[in-house]
């Protein structure tokens, strides 16, 4: 066949392809309802991964006729590192308790205009005026939970209630890729204060982890529950709600708040300095504090809500509300510690300890 | 100085500016940071110190550096052993097929590197494809620990960087005159003699370029060990990443990067030295 006729086929093919691509578009275009007005603004959000009901976002987009740009992080360290050199354009961020304090101290957050957040009346007194942000001047609580042990009860064969099992050489375990959390849990396991400023105690936790490195499979960046679900590990130090999310699909998995205690964390909503859409950011925070929205999100993520109205109005799924692993009874609550922001020299000790742990475990 | 001389100089301005702003300047900043005092959580004190390098003398860093280099060398060697015969086979294929096969080597590049690395998680996991098949065939009774081991990292690196070896080898071997092989055969050379005396010396250039293209990214790799290596196979790339993104000890991270760069520079200098005098890039005799 001559070259020329090859070209003809080529063009014909291209034309057919073009037509095929255009036809279905054209047809749907004719039948579709009139399009809503184009969004007027874009709200940029930076939150933990798998930490919201996507429906709540699209509902906000519809109600306020805006577009949401949603980015996720996997550890508070990442959030801080991303914002520290200057806000890359986020309007609402979700820092954890101790990180709020640090960001306030370093002038990274914008004070909230309380008048624009009337829905804060729904918050439980327990979570108002917290030590990490007195008077809630810079942050509003979003959700809270514990960091305990997610485990495969079929493979372990019993219910666990102690941190000891995390150091048992016969089990494959994962810790979190988060210095304060993992070292804090080890400190609690050793009967020490997770907010300790004593170098000797921090180093004891470091040495204890290194000494038991034999069973550490991964320092999971907020993915321990996946490793648990896929059978890579039988024990994972993880956030309560993350474990509950995989429990829903895998009945072999359970969650425990060990008897020695655990870390209680509060994630908050805050507006970083340099946010392009400050007013819209307030609207978003206020929206997430609506009882229905807060309940919708907590029912999805299986984390506890600080929204008292949502609990009182029975908007929260009853099985979650009665689950002591999600809403622990007062006796357990007393043994839960909130991580505090620590002075820079102490943080340097934690950093150095964490580096040593990763190094020593990493060369195994 | 005629006009074309000025035109050439003028055209150079843009690349020189580009490299100056986006390569030399950041590199200089990196070196400067490596000599600053770390102040905890991402802040530095503008006070010169050699402390960051002193901290690197900790033998554990040396071990991890050594392991990274070893793993990168191993990756390069395996890529060469796998890539060379493949490239040789490719160039001996008739025309239309050669292009199609070459395309098959390149096509994986069209998929994101992360996705391809995650795919290895699906293959190597406890409930992954490989373990399921072996368990199903009753070859093993307990799943093998494949994922989160140095072996998994090594597989991931070889898989990821193999095309970087094949392509330069292909382009060198494509120009190879296979009459030389016939001549060697006529003169009584056996297969190994042809390989060592004729083929390899005449494709040294491709081998050198391929090895560099594999070794350099492999020695600094951090995504592959992060995804496939778990807690127990830390590489120097992860160390650098940790310093910048997790513990925020920028000076230490910068010092590590500088050391790593010097380490990579070594094989490049060696490579250039091997070239013919006066023409550093040409060393196909």
XYZ file of C-alpha atoms in Angstrom:
649
model
C 0.000 0.000 0.000
C 1.322 3.411 -0.836
C 2.291 5.786 1.946
C -0.410 8.232 0.866
C -3.282 5.837 1.506
C -1.797 4.993 4.922
C -2.155 8.627 5.792
C -5.740 8.613 4.653
C -6.498 5.760 7.074
C -4.705 7.611 9.822
C -6.853 10.699 9.374
C -10.004 8.669 9.094
C -9.159 6.898 12.383
C -8.491 10.177 14.097
C -11.750 11.619 12.839
C -13.698 8.598 14.093
C -12.057 8.833 17.482
C -12.860 12.508 17.695
C -16.471 11.922 16.783
C -16.775 9.104 19.278
C -15.429 11.316 22.031
C -17.645 14.237 21.104
C -20.948 12.409 20.579
C -21.735 11.231 24.143
C -20.668 14.616 25.467
C -23.010 16.377 23.082
C -25.927 14.141 24.000
C -25.608 14.524 27.752
C -25.159 18.231 27.256
C -28.607 18.441 25.733
C -30.361 16.598 28.554
C -28.571 17.937 31.588
C -30.340 20.423 33.897
C -29.176 24.045 33.864
C -25.756 24.225 35.512
C -25.505 26.015 38.886
C -23.586 29.296 38.944
C -19.827 28.882 38.954
C -18.277 28.769 42.446
C -17.257 32.197 43.621
C -14.272 31.263 45.786
C -11.971 28.426 46.713
C -11.449 27.334 50.307
C -8.180 25.455 50.939
C -8.237 22.909 53.733
C -5.376 20.893 55.185
C -6.545 17.981 57.315
C -5.569 14.474 58.349
C -6.247 11.773 55.784
C -9.567 9.849 56.169
C -10.769 12.333 58.755
C -13.995 13.741 57.403
C -17.174 12.585 55.727
C -16.717 13.762 52.114
C -20.475 14.443 52.016
C -20.040 17.182 54.599
C -17.624 18.908 52.233
C -19.855 18.753 49.179
C -22.756 19.977 51.302
C -20.700 23.026 52.319
C -19.705 23.614 48.695
C -23.346 23.593 47.669
C -24.638 25.746 50.511
C -22.046 28.495 50.178
C -21.423 28.073 46.455
C -17.678 27.654 46.848
C -15.112 25.122 45.736
C -13.100 23.230 48.356
C -9.498 22.289 47.773
C -8.752 19.506 50.231
C -5.204 18.367 51.044
C -4.259 15.779 53.647
C -1.271 15.133 55.896
C -0.211 12.048 57.802
C 1.406 13.472 60.927
C 1.437 16.729 62.912
C 5.147 16.923 62.124
C 4.268 17.111 58.436
C 1.625 19.790 59.029
C 4.081 21.894 60.986
C 6.918 21.425 58.486
C 4.638 22.486 55.638
C 3.386 25.645 57.367
C 6.611 26.679 59.087
C 8.374 28.224 56.062
C 5.197 30.261 55.359
C 1.557 29.392 54.713
C 1.369 27.928 51.197
C -2.259 29.130 50.902
C -4.323 27.097 53.380
C -7.421 28.632 54.975
C -8.292 26.017 57.600
C -5.857 23.597 59.209
C -6.366 20.856 61.804
C -3.465 20.935 64.296
C -3.476 18.700 67.365
C -3.504 20.073 70.918
C 0.207 20.537 71.660
C 0.868 21.722 68.133
C -1.733 24.488 68.604
C 0.297 25.855 71.503
C 3.508 25.741 69.522
C 1.925 27.426 66.517
C 0.406 30.139 68.736
C 3.790 30.750 70.371
C 5.441 31.057 66.995
C 2.783 33.414 65.671
C 1.586 31.014 63.004
C -2.150 31.213 63.778
C -4.725 33.952 63.313
C -6.904 34.773 66.362
C -10.470 33.617 65.694
C -13.278 36.147 65.444
C -15.520 34.575 68.083
C -18.583 36.486 66.847
C -18.396 34.632 63.559
C -18.506 31.234 65.282
C -21.847 31.226 67.147
C -22.056 27.422 66.950
C -19.335 27.081 69.570
C -22.135 27.055 72.175
C -22.631 23.423 71.158
C -19.249 22.430 72.556
C -18.932 20.422 75.739
C -17.461 22.339 78.692
C -14.817 19.647 78.967
C -13.315 20.798 75.697
C -13.743 24.536 76.090
C -11.018 26.738 77.458
C -8.378 23.997 77.123
C -4.874 24.258 78.566
C -3.334 24.131 75.094
C -5.293 27.216 73.952
C -6.791 29.147 76.911
C -10.113 30.723 75.991
C -10.162 28.991 72.573
C -8.705 32.166 71.128
C -7.057 30.422 68.196
C -8.694 27.049 67.823
C -11.976 25.154 68.063
C -12.000 21.436 68.975
C -12.929 19.208 66.032
C -12.759 15.621 67.215
C -10.916 13.720 69.895
C -9.783 10.232 70.559
C -7.150 8.075 72.095
C -3.987 6.451 70.859
C -3.999 2.872 71.998
C -3.409 -0.590 70.639
C -5.201 -1.987 67.627
C -4.703 -5.739 67.472
C -5.711 -8.922 65.747
C -7.549 -10.817 68.486
C -7.740 -13.981 66.413
C -3.962 -14.198 66.082
C -3.294 -13.206 69.685
C -6.073 -15.357 71.038
C -7.078 -13.125 73.940
C -8.152 -9.610 74.801
C -5.197 -7.426 75.725
C -5.147 -4.713 78.364
C -1.491 -3.776 78.755
C 1.289 -2.097 76.790
C 3.583 -5.039 77.643
C 2.368 -7.031 74.680
C 3.803 -4.400 72.306
C 7.272 -5.484 73.436
C 6.666 -9.228 73.136
C 9.189 -10.550 70.590
C 6.753 -13.106 69.166
C 4.422 -10.458 67.688
C 4.975 -8.213 64.704
C 4.098 -4.643 65.706
C 3.947 -1.175 64.207
C 4.430 2.111 66.030
C 3.568 5.537 64.749
C 5.885 7.698 62.706
C 5.382 10.491 65.208
C 8.006 11.261 67.821
C 5.887 12.582 70.683
C 3.135 9.991 70.309
C 5.298 6.894 70.166
C 7.761 8.028 72.830
C 4.792 9.218 74.922
C 3.156 5.798 74.750
C 6.412 4.090 75.729
C 6.743 6.522 78.642
C 3.228 5.593 79.797
C 4.069 1.909 79.402
C 7.065 2.446 81.672
C 4.854 4.184 84.240
C 6.260 7.621 83.423
C 4.678 10.935 82.419
C 4.390 11.350 78.615
C 5.058 15.073 79.104
C 8.260 14.519 81.046
C 11.071 17.022 80.651
C 13.635 14.779 82.349
C 16.387 13.708 79.960
C 16.921 10.476 81.881
C 13.262 9.466 81.490
C 13.137 10.341 77.792
C 16.274 8.307 77.259
C 14.806 5.402 79.199
C 11.895 5.307 76.762
C 14.359 5.534 73.862
C 16.469 2.660 75.157
C 13.411 0.553 75.925
C 12.191 0.845 72.325
C 15.640 0.139 70.907
C 16.033 -2.835 73.211
C 12.789 -4.278 71.833
C 13.401 -3.402 68.198
C 13.261 -7.058 67.135
C 9.506 -7.054 66.559
C 9.104 -3.559 65.079
C 8.015 -3.928 61.473
C 7.120 -0.360 60.632
C 6.879 3.187 61.900
C 3.605 3.776 60.157
C 2.717 7.259 58.969
C -0.881 7.016 60.225
C -1.393 3.750 58.291
C -0.987 1.234 61.126
C -4.620 0.168 60.802
C -4.014 -0.806 57.182
C -0.983 -2.898 58.124
C -3.148 -4.545 60.769
C -5.966 -5.173 58.326
C -3.625 -6.669 55.726
C -1.991 -8.959 58.269
C 1.440 -7.334 58.082
C 1.387 -6.748 61.843
C -0.709 -8.206 64.672
C -0.408 -5.145 66.925
C -0.483 -1.513 65.914
C -0.132 1.610 67.999
C -2.826 3.678 66.332
C -5.514 6.293 66.664
C -8.754 4.853 68.003
C -10.996 5.899 65.112
C -8.604 4.596 62.457
C -8.766 1.166 64.060
C -12.580 1.335 64.310
C -12.753 2.116 60.607
C -11.023 -1.187 59.746
C -12.890 -3.078 62.480
C -16.034 -2.403 60.492
C -14.715 -4.577 57.661
C -12.537 -7.001 59.612
C -14.129 -8.634 62.697
C -10.767 -10.081 63.857
C -9.539 -6.644 64.857
C -10.026 -5.040 68.240
C -8.899 -1.891 70.039
C -7.687 -1.462 73.592
C -6.894 1.432 75.888
C -4.228 -0.242 78.054
C -4.612 -0.192 81.825
C -1.443 1.893 82.274
C -3.194 4.701 80.421
C -2.963 6.249 76.975
C -2.717 9.533 75.158
C -5.878 11.561 74.676
C -5.619 13.979 71.827
C -7.847 16.754 70.618
C -7.670 17.820 67.006
C -8.672 21.385 66.381
C -9.680 23.719 63.593
C -7.568 26.819 63.204
C -6.824 29.502 60.649
C -3.149 29.884 59.736
C -1.672 33.345 59.227
C -1.726 34.350 55.585
C -4.979 32.504 54.875
C -6.489 33.967 51.679
C -10.153 33.390 52.704
C -10.401 34.341 56.357
C -14.151 35.020 56.377
C -14.994 31.831 54.526
C -12.680 29.933 56.875
C -14.752 31.148 59.845
C -17.916 30.041 58.035
C -16.417 26.608 57.514
C -15.397 26.232 61.162
C -18.849 27.375 62.250
C -20.410 24.901 59.806
C -18.410 21.977 61.235
C -19.681 22.926 64.712
C -23.324 22.495 63.670
C -24.623 19.481 65.642
C -25.888 17.681 62.535
C -22.638 18.171 60.649
C -20.469 17.256 63.647
C -22.537 14.092 64.159
C -22.423 13.199 60.480
C -18.621 13.442 60.557
C -18.156 11.560 63.819
C -20.505 8.800 62.710
C -18.325 8.475 59.640
C -14.866 8.687 61.203
C -15.778 6.852 64.439
C -13.953 9.444 66.528
C -15.505 11.123 69.540
C -17.078 14.533 69.066
C -16.701 17.397 71.528
C -20.097 18.580 70.319
C -22.350 18.211 73.383
C -25.527 19.185 71.517
C -24.931 16.427 68.978
C -24.612 13.912 71.809
C -27.655 15.240 73.707
C -29.826 15.287 70.621
C -28.900 11.618 70.037
C -27.464 12.423 66.633
C -24.461 10.210 67.389
C -24.838 6.523 66.620
C -25.819 4.810 69.909
C -23.380 1.915 69.512
C -20.513 4.412 69.320
C -21.773 6.451 72.258
C -21.929 3.306 74.398
C -18.538 2.066 73.233
C -16.041 2.594 76.086
C -13.185 2.618 73.572
C -14.684 5.710 71.889
C -16.274 7.481 74.867
C -14.295 6.031 77.799
C -15.946 5.892 81.255
C -14.732 8.468 83.840
C -12.384 5.957 85.482
C -10.453 5.487 82.252
C -10.652 9.175 81.377
C -8.575 9.947 84.466
C -5.721 7.842 83.100
C -5.608 9.617 79.763
C -2.937 12.239 79.165
C -3.028 15.167 76.768
C 0.381 15.916 75.248
C 1.608 19.387 76.189
C 3.807 21.625 74.140
C 7.247 21.495 75.700
C 10.045 24.074 75.741
C 12.497 23.946 72.831
C 15.416 22.365 74.736
C 13.145 19.505 75.845
C 11.785 19.046 72.346
C 15.350 18.737 71.181
C 15.773 15.843 73.613
C 12.692 14.115 72.185
C 13.965 14.735 68.661
C 17.385 13.316 69.458
C 15.814 10.296 71.167
C 13.541 9.727 68.192
C 16.404 10.010 65.742
C 18.354 7.450 67.740
C 15.375 5.084 67.767
C 14.846 5.321 64.024
C 18.549 4.913 63.397
C 19.031 1.910 65.672
C 15.861 0.159 64.566
C 16.570 1.077 60.940
C 19.916 -0.621 60.736
C 18.598 -3.973 61.905
C 34.058 38.631 17.545
C 31.500 38.214 14.801
C 27.795 38.380 15.251
C 27.169 34.668 15.708
C 29.598 34.659 18.625
C 27.357 37.154 20.422
C 24.250 35.198 19.525
C 25.751 32.091 21.082
C 26.780 33.953 24.197
C 23.312 35.501 24.410
C 21.638 32.123 24.178
C 23.768 30.934 27.086
C 22.407 33.605 29.434
C 19.128 31.818 30.100
C 20.544 28.396 31.014
C 23.286 30.002 33.098
C 20.715 32.051 35.010
C 18.499 29.011 35.384
C 21.281 26.867 36.802
C 22.530 29.729 38.952
C 19.166 30.425 40.562
C 17.791 26.924 40.796
C 20.924 24.841 41.244
C 23.989 26.750 42.461
C 22.112 29.008 44.885
C 20.143 26.246 46.653
C 23.271 24.114 46.737
C 25.146 26.968 48.397
C 22.301 27.387 50.909
C 22.508 23.697 51.682
C 26.218 23.938 52.394
C 25.654 27.050 54.545
C 22.880 25.325 56.525
C 25.095 22.334 57.173
C 27.388 24.611 59.197
C 24.652 26.367 61.224
C 23.618 25.577 64.787
C 20.449 23.535 65.218
C 18.043 25.121 67.679
C 15.224 22.642 67.928
C 12.096 22.251 65.860
C 13.095 23.800 62.573
C 14.858 26.866 63.866
C 18.525 27.566 63.341
C 20.950 29.870 65.038
C 23.238 31.806 62.703
C 26.339 30.587 64.399
C 28.983 28.606 62.558
C 29.667 25.141 63.836
C 31.121 21.858 62.663
C 28.878 20.018 65.102
C 26.552 18.646 62.424
C 29.400 16.854 60.729
C 30.723 15.692 64.071
C 27.332 14.154 64.785
C 27.633 12.202 61.540
C 30.692 10.461 62.951
C 28.265 8.381 65.030
C 29.023 4.888 63.665
C 25.324 4.193 63.056
C 25.232 6.861 60.338
C 28.294 5.265 58.773
C 26.609 1.867 58.785
C 23.490 3.211 57.137
C 25.514 5.156 54.578
C 27.535 2.039 53.821
C 24.388 -0.026 53.521
C 22.827 2.506 51.137
C 25.918 2.487 48.935
C 26.039 -1.307 49.045
C 22.393 -1.593 48.110
C 22.836 0.924 45.293
C 25.872 -0.968 43.965
C 23.943 -4.232 44.148
C 21.020 -2.649 42.337
C 23.342 -1.327 39.637
C 24.997 -4.718 39.178
C 21.710 -6.599 38.905
C 20.340 -3.992 36.506
C 23.467 -4.417 34.375
C 23.285 -8.219 34.394
C 19.584 -8.105 33.473
C 19.766 -5.109 31.167
C 22.781 -5.954 29.037
C 21.487 -9.186 27.461
C 18.099 -7.538 27.004
C 19.596 -4.525 25.226
C 21.715 -6.853 23.104
C 18.670 -8.877 22.186
C 16.696 -5.719 21.415
C 19.211 -4.356 18.898
C 19.373 -7.669 17.059
C 15.617 -7.682 16.409
C 14.322 -6.677 12.957
C 13.155 -3.088 12.613
C 9.437 -2.885 13.391
C 9.728 -5.335 16.294
C 12.705 -3.557 17.777
C 10.687 -0.364 18.147
C 7.753 -2.196 19.663
C 9.933 -4.007 22.211
C 11.706 -0.795 23.100
C 8.319 0.801 23.636
C 7.455 -2.031 26.028
C 10.524 -1.089 28.087
C 9.419 2.540 28.203
C 5.666 2.078 28.754
C 5.901 1.459 32.534
C 7.248 5.011 32.780
C 3.826 6.264 31.804
C 2.504 5.081 35.146
C 3.390 7.074 38.226
C 6.418 5.724 40.079
C 4.500 5.683 43.380
C 1.713 3.589 41.928
C 4.219 1.109 40.543
C 5.951 0.893 43.916
C 2.657 0.421 45.759
C 1.919 -2.402 43.343
C 4.863 -4.252 44.866
C 3.128 -4.000 48.254
C 0.205 -5.876 46.738
C 2.581 -8.490 45.350
C 4.822 -8.957 48.393
C 2.383 -8.554 51.311
C 1.447 -11.282 53.798
C -1.822 -11.682 51.953
C -0.247 -10.589 48.691
C -0.229 -12.275 45.330
C 3.048 -14.187 45.821
C 2.189 -15.487 49.286
C -1.335 -16.431 48.197
C -0.019 -18.465 45.265
C 2.649 -20.215 47.341
C 0.125 -20.958 50.102
C -2.446 -22.131 47.577
C 0.052 -24.558 46.025
C 0.959 -25.803 49.516
C 4.596 -24.899 48.951
C 4.636 -22.994 52.238
C 2.368 -23.252 55.275
C 2.993 -19.777 56.753
C 3.169 -16.606 54.656
C 6.723 -15.467 53.948
C 7.899 -12.126 55.294
C 8.679 -10.438 52.009
C 7.327 -6.944 52.450
C 9.106 -4.566 54.864
C 12.466 -6.268 54.402
C 15.679 -5.064 52.711
C 14.918 -7.653 50.023
C 11.694 -5.819 49.130
C 13.583 -2.527 48.853
C 16.143 -4.120 46.593
C 13.468 -5.622 44.324
C 11.716 -2.266 44.170
C 14.920 -0.444 43.260
C 15.932 -2.922 40.547
C 12.442 -2.813 39.094
C 12.283 0.975 39.203
C 15.678 1.708 37.689
C 16.092 -1.110 35.129
C 14.914 1.032 32.193
C 17.603 3.610 33.040
C 20.134 0.863 32.373
C 18.531 -0.569 29.263
C 18.070 2.687 27.360
C 21.709 3.904 27.278
C 22.889 0.362 26.582
C 20.441 0.134 23.743
C 21.547 3.397 22.179
C 25.216 2.342 22.381
C 24.705 -1.185 21.114
C 22.489 0.034 18.308
C 25.535 1.611 16.686
C 27.634 -1.509 17.233
C 28.914 -3.110 14.032
C 28.050 -6.777 14.373
C 30.498 -7.629 11.587
C 33.093 -7.352 14.352
C 31.464 -10.333 16.070
C 31.626 -12.291 12.831
C 35.279 -11.328 12.436
C 36.049 -12.467 15.972
C 34.268 -15.765 15.329
C 36.308 -16.274 12.134
C 39.431 -15.743 14.168
C 38.388 -18.500 16.542
C 37.061 -16.531 19.526
C 34.486 -18.335 21.677
C 31.369 -16.741 23.175
C 33.048 -15.423 26.334
C 36.028 -14.085 24.449
C 33.724 -12.187 22.106
C 31.874 -10.788 25.088
C 34.958 -9.698 27.038
C 37.253 -8.701 24.185
C 34.830 -7.198 21.688
C 31.327 -6.422 22.913
C 31.968 -5.077 26.405
C 34.986 -2.880 25.554
C 33.087 -1.357 22.645
C 29.983 -0.671 24.723
C 31.797 0.696 27.774
C 30.220 4.079 27.228
C 26.688 2.742 27.488
C 27.639 0.615 30.478
C 29.152 3.643 32.229
C 26.181 5.910 31.556
C 23.691 3.197 32.524
C 25.497 2.415 35.774
C 25.601 6.088 36.739
C 21.940 6.609 35.867
C 21.021 3.702 38.142
C 23.534 4.196 40.937
C 22.949 7.898 41.563
C 19.177 7.800 42.125
C 19.443 4.432 43.902
C 21.895 5.675 46.516
C 19.620 8.566 47.469
C 16.332 6.695 47.088
C 13.847 7.276 49.878
C 10.407 6.580 48.451
C 11.070 2.914 47.708
C 12.552 2.083 51.140
C 9.790 4.154 52.762
C 7.042 2.168 51.087
C 8.618 -1.279 50.881
C 11.256 -1.260 53.615
C 9.335 -0.676 56.840
C 11.121 0.340 60.023
C 14.103 -1.921 59.636
C 15.636 -0.893 56.334
C 16.440 2.753 56.717
C 18.557 4.197 53.911
C 20.465 7.437 53.837
C 17.738 8.999 51.672
C 15.212 8.373 54.462
C 17.596 9.901 56.967
C 17.799 13.106 54.938
C 14.022 13.157 54.480
C 13.480 12.587 58.211
C 15.723 15.483 59.148
C 13.928 17.877 56.829
C 10.326 16.764 57.271
C 9.985 14.989 60.618
C 12.502 16.004 63.245
C 13.121 19.305 61.409
C 16.835 19.215 62.134
C 17.733 21.039 58.923
C 21.452 21.502 59.658
C 21.935 17.774 60.207
C 19.906 17.002 57.086
C 22.013 19.463 55.111
C 25.253 17.951 56.417
C 24.002 14.486 55.454
C 23.121 15.719 51.959
C 26.545 17.279 51.496
C 28.282 14.055 52.513
C 26.015 12.057 50.241
C 26.713 14.417 47.350
C 30.455 14.112 47.800
C 30.007 10.347 47.838
C 28.108 10.410 44.556
C 30.616 12.792 43.017
C 33.331 10.206 43.519
C 32.069 7.646 40.962
C 31.344 10.453 38.504
C 34.905 11.742 38.758
C 36.119 8.187 38.395
C 33.962 7.785 35.316
C 35.325 10.965 33.747
C 38.880 9.931 34.551
C 38.413 6.667 32.695
C 37.812 8.618 29.519
C 40.450 9.353 26.947
C 42.800 12.196 27.833
C 41.594 15.471 26.471
C 38.108 14.244 25.764
C 36.552 13.288 29.081
C 33.180 12.177 27.802
C 34.530 9.878 25.125
C 35.860 6.586 26.239
C 34.606 4.182 23.680
C 38.115 3.640 22.368
